[in-house]
Amino acid sequence: MSINPSKKPSPGIPCPRCNFFIEMSVQSLLYQASFQCPACFLTLSMDRNQSRPALEVLQKVNKEMENIEKHKNFDL
């Protein structure tokens, strides 16, 4: 079994009902109100008020990821 180091695991969580892996991007966590498991159709929602500190950190991470992506092909 070989591991491809360029293949990054997809971000997400296992469904609390059926354990199917629900892929979630950073952007979807920041801007979507809810998520649905594609296997069992359970709808998950986030208390955005209670999660505000984590969402603020995630917003900073997202901004830095965008900056890195924008500059990664920059040649000196």
CSV table of N, CA and C in Angstrom, one decimal:
chain,number,residue,atom,x,y,z
A,1,MET,N,0.8,-1.2,0.0
A,1,MET,CA,0.0,0.0,0.0
A,1,MET,C,0.9,1.2,0.0
A,2,SER,N,0.7,2.1,-1.0
A,2,SER,CA,1.5,3.3,-1.0
A,2,SER,C,0.7,4.5,-0.6
A,3,ILE,N,1.3,5.5,-0.1
A,3,ILE,CA,0.6,6.7,0.4
A,3,ILE,C,1.1,7.8,-0.5
A,4,ASN,N,0.2,8.6,-1.1
A,4,ASN,CA,0.5,9.7,-2.0
A,4,ASN,C,0.6,10.9,-1.1
A,5,PRO,N,1.8,11.5,-0.9
A,5,PRO,CA,2.0,12.6,0.0
A,5,PRO,C,1.3,13.9,-0.5
A,6,SER,N,1.1,14.0,-1.8
A,6,SER,CA,0.4,15.2,-2.3
A,6,SER,C,-1.1,15.1,-2.1
A,7,LYS,N,-1.6,14.0,-1.8
A,7,LYS,CA,-3.1,13.8,-1.6
A,7,LYS,C,-3.4,14.2,-0.1
A,8,LYS,N,-4.1,15.4,0.0
A,8,LYS,CA,-4.4,15.8,1.4
A,8,LYS,C,-5.8,15.2,1.7
A,9,PRO,N,-6.0,14.8,3.0
A,9,PRO,CA,-7.3,14.4,3.4
A,9,PRO,C,-8.3,15.5,3.3
A,10,SER,N,-9.5,15.2,3.0
A,10,SER,CA,-10.6,16.2,2.9
A,10,SER,C,-11.0,16.5,4.3
A,11,PRO,N,-11.2,17.8,4.5
A,11,PRO,CA,-11.7,18.2,5.9
A,11,PRO,C,-13.2,17.8,6.0
A,12,GLY,N,-13.6,17.5,7.2
A,12,GLY,CA,-15.0,17.1,7.5
A,12,GLY,C,-15.1,16.4,8.8
A,13,ILE,N,-16.3,15.8,9.0
A,13,ILE,CA,-16.5,15.1,10.2
A,13,ILE,C,-17.4,13.8,9.9
A,14,PRO,N,-17.3,12.8,10.8
A,14,PRO,CA,-18.2,11.7,10.6
A,14,PRO,C,-19.6,12.1,11.1
A,15,CYS,N,-20.6,11.6,10.4
A,15,CYS,CA,-22.0,11.8,10.7
A,15,CYS,C,-22.2,11.2,12.1
A,16,PRO,N,-22.8,11.9,13.0
A,16,PRO,CA,-23.1,11.3,14.4
A,16,PRO,C,-24.1,10.2,14.3
A,17,ARG,N,-24.9,10.1,13.3
A,17,ARG,CA,-25.9,9.1,13.2
A,17,ARG,C,-25.4,7.8,12.5
A,18,CYS,N,-24.8,8.0,11.3
A,18,CYS,CA,-24.4,6.8,10.5
A,18,CYS,C,-22.9,6.6,10.4
A,19,ASN,N,-22.1,7.6,10.8
A,19,ASN,CA,-20.7,7.6,10.7
A,19,ASN,C,-20.1,7.8,9.3
A,20,PHE,N,-21.0,8.1,8.4
A,20,PHE,CA,-20.5,8.5,7.0
A,20,PHE,C,-19.7,9.8,7.1
A,21,PHE,N,-18.6,9.9,6.4
A,21,PHE,CA,-17.7,11.1,6.4
A,21,PHE,C,-18.4,12.2,5.6
A,22,ILE,N,-18.7,13.3,6.3
A,22,ILE,CA,-19.3,14.5,5.6
A,22,ILE,C,-18.2,15.5,5.3
A,23,GLU,N,-17.9,15.6,4.0
A,23,GLU,CA,-16.8,16.6,3.7
A,23,GLU,C,-17.4,18.0,3.9
A,24,MET,N,-16.5,18.9,4.5
A,24,MET,CA,-16.8,20.3,4.7
A,24,MET,C,-15.6,21.1,4.4
A,25,SER,N,-15.7,22.1,3.6
A,25,SER,CA,-14.6,23.0,3.3
A,25,SER,C,-14.6,24.1,4.4
A,26,VAL,N,-13.5,24.8,4.5
A,26,VAL,CA,-13.4,25.9,5.4
A,26,VAL,C,-14.5,26.9,5.1
A,27,GLN,N,-14.6,27.2,3.8
A,27,GLN,CA,-15.6,28.2,3.3
A,27,GLN,C,-17.0,27.7,3.7
A,28,SER,N,-17.3,26.4,3.6
A,28,SER,CA,-18.7,26.0,3.9
A,28,SER,C,-18.9,26.1,5.4
A,29,LEU,N,-17.9,25.9,6.2
A,29,LEU,CA,-18.0,26.1,7.7
A,29,LEU,C,-18.3,27.5,8.0
A,30,LEU,N,-17.6,28.4,7.3
A,30,LEU,CA,-17.8,29.8,7.6
A,30,LEU,C,-19.1,30.4,7.1
A,31,TYR,N,-19.7,29.9,6.0
A,31,TYR,CA,-20.8,30.5,5.4
A,31,TYR,C,-22.1,29.7,5.3
A,32,GLN,N,-22.1,28.4,5.5
A,32,GLN,CA,-23.3,27.6,5.4
A,32,GLN,C,-24.0,27.5,6.8
A,33,ALA,N,-25.3,27.6,6.8
A,33,ALA,CA,-26.0,27.5,8.0
A,33,ALA,C,-26.1,26.1,8.5
A,34,SER,N,-26.1,25.1,7.6
A,34,SER,CA,-26.3,23.7,8.0
A,34,SER,C,-25.6,22.8,7.0
A,35,PHE,N,-25.5,21.5,7.4
A,35,PHE,CA,-24.9,20.5,6.5
A,35,PHE,C,-25.8,19.3,6.6
A,36,GLN,N,-25.8,18.5,5.5
A,36,GLN,CA,-26.7,17.3,5.4
A,36,GLN,C,-25.8,16.1,5.1
A,37,CYS,N,-25.9,15.1,5.8
A,37,CYS,CA,-25.2,13.8,5.6
A,37,CYS,C,-25.8,13.3,4.2
A,38,PRO,N,-24.9,13.0,3.3
A,38,PRO,CA,-25.4,12.4,2.0
A,38,PRO,C,-25.8,11.0,2.1
A,39,ALA,N,-25.5,10.3,3.2
A,39,ALA,CA,-25.9,8.9,3.4
A,39,ALA,C,-27.3,8.8,4.1
A,40,CYS,N,-27.4,9.4,5.2
A,40,CYS,CA,-28.7,9.2,6.0
A,40,CYS,C,-29.5,10.5,6.0
A,41,PHE,N,-29.1,11.6,5.4
A,41,PHE,CA,-29.8,12.8,5.3
A,41,PHE,C,-30.0,13.6,6.6
A,42,LEU,N,-29.3,13.2,7.7
A,42,LEU,CA,-29.3,14.0,8.9
A,42,LEU,C,-28.9,15.4,8.6
A,43,THR,N,-29.6,16.4,9.1
A,43,THR,CA,-29.2,17.8,9.0
A,43,THR,C,-28.5,18.2,10.2
A,44,LEU,N,-27.3,18.8,10.1
A,44,LEU,CA,-26.5,19.3,11.2
A,44,LEU,C,-26.4,20.8,11.1
A,45,SER,N,-26.6,21.5,12.2
A,45,SER,CA,-26.5,22.9,12.2
A,45,SER,C,-25.6,23.3,13.3
A,46,MET,N,-25.1,24.5,13.2
A,46,MET,CA,-24.1,25.1,14.1
A,46,MET,C,-24.7,26.3,14.8
A,47,ASP,N,-24.5,26.3,16.1
A,47,ASP,CA,-24.9,27.5,16.9
A,47,ASP,C,-23.8,28.6,16.6
A,48,ARG,N,-24.0,29.4,15.6
A,48,ARG,CA,-23.0,30.4,15.2
A,48,ARG,C,-22.7,31.4,16.3
A,49,ASN,N,-23.6,31.7,17.1
A,49,ASN,CA,-23.3,32.6,18.2
A,49,ASN,C,-22.4,32.0,19.2
A,50,GLN,N,-22.6,30.8,19.6
A,50,GLN,CA,-21.8,30.1,20.6
A,50,GLN,C,-20.4,29.7,19.9
A,51,SER,N,-20.4,29.6,18.6
A,51,SER,CA,-19.2,29.2,17.9
A,51,SER,C,-18.4,30.4,17.4
A,52,ARG,N,-18.8,31.6,17.7
A,52,ARG,CA,-18.2,32.8,17.2
A,52,ARG,C,-16.7,32.8,17.4
A,53,PRO,N,-16.1,32.5,18.6
A,53,PRO,CA,-14.7,32.6,18.7
A,53,PRO,C,-13.9,31.6,17.8
A,54,ALA,N,-14.5,30.4,17.6
A,54,ALA,CA,-13.9,29.4,16.7
A,54,ALA,C,-14.0,29.9,15.2
A,55,LEU,N,-15.2,30.5,14.9
A,55,LEU,CA,-15.4,31.0,13.5
A,55,LEU,C,-14.5,32.2,13.2
A,56,GLU,N,-14.2,33.0,14.2
A,56,GLU,CA,-13.3,34.1,14.0
A,56,GLU,C,-11.8,33.6,13.7
A,57,VAL,N,-11.4,32.6,14.4
A,57,VAL,CA,-10.1,32.0,14.1
A,57,VAL,C,-10.1,31.3,12.8
A,58,LEU,N,-11.2,30.6,12.5
A,58,LEU,CA,-11.3,30.0,11.2
A,58,LEU,C,-11.2,31.0,10.0
A,59,GLN,N,-11.8,32.1,10.2
A,59,GLN,CA,-11.8,33.2,9.2
A,59,GLN,C,-10.4,33.7,9.0
A,60,LYS,N,-9.6,33.8,10.0
A,60,LYS,CA,-8.2,34.2,9.9
A,60,LYS,C,-7.4,33.1,9.2
A,61,VAL,N,-7.6,31.9,9.5
A,61,VAL,CA,-7.0,30.8,8.8
A,61,VAL,C,-7.3,30.8,7.3
A,62,ASN,N,-8.6,31.0,7.0
A,62,ASN,CA,-9.0,31.0,5.6
A,62,ASN,C,-8.4,32.1,4.9
A,63,LYS,N,-8.3,33.3,5.5
A,63,LYS,CA,-7.6,34.4,4.8
A,63,LYS,C,-6.1,34.1,4.5
A,64,GLU,N,-5.4,33.5,5.5
A,64,GLU,CA,-4.0,33.1,5.3
A,64,GLU,C,-3.9,32.1,4.2
A,65,MET,N,-4.8,31.1,4.2
A,65,MET,CA,-4.8,30.1,3.1
A,65,MET,C,-5.0,30.7,1.8
A,66,GLU,N,-5.8,31.7,1.7
A,66,GLU,CA,-6.0,32.4,0.4
A,66,GLU,C,-4.8,33.1,0.0
A,67,ASN,N,-4.1,33.8,0.9
A,67,ASN,CA,-2.9,34.5,0.7
A,67,ASN,C,-1.8,33.6,0.2
A,68,ILE,N,-1.7,32.4,0.8
A,68,ILE,CA,-0.7,31.4,0.4
A,68,ILE,C,-1.0,30.9,-1.0
A,69,GLU,N,-2.2,30.6,-1.3
A,69,GLU,CA,-2.6,30.1,-2.6
A,69,GLU,C,-2.3,31.2,-3.7
A,70,LYS,N,-2.6,32.4,-3.3
A,70,LYS,CA,-2.4,33.5,-4.3
A,70,LYS,C,-0.9,33.7,-4.6
A,71,HIS,N,0.0,33.4,-3.6
A,71,HIS,CA,1.4,33.7,-3.8
A,71,HIS,C,2.3,32.5,-4.0
A,72,LYS,N,1.7,31.3,-4.0
A,72,LYS,CA,2.5,30.1,-4.0
A,72,LYS,C,3.3,29.9,-5.4
A,73,ASN,N,2.8,30.5,-6.4
A,73,ASN,CA,3.5,30.4,-7.7
A,73,ASN,C,4.4,31.6,-8.0
A,74,PHE,N,4.6,32.4,-7.0
A,74,PHE,CA,5.4,33.6,-7.2
A,74,PHE,C,6.8,33.3,-7.4
A,75,ASP,N,7.5,33.8,-8.4
A,75,ASP,CA,8.9,33.5,-8.7
A,75,ASP,C,9.7,34.7,-8.4
A,76,LEU,N,10.9,34.4,-7.8
A,76,LEU,CA,11.8,35.5,-7.5
A,76,LEU,C,12.8,35.7,-8.6
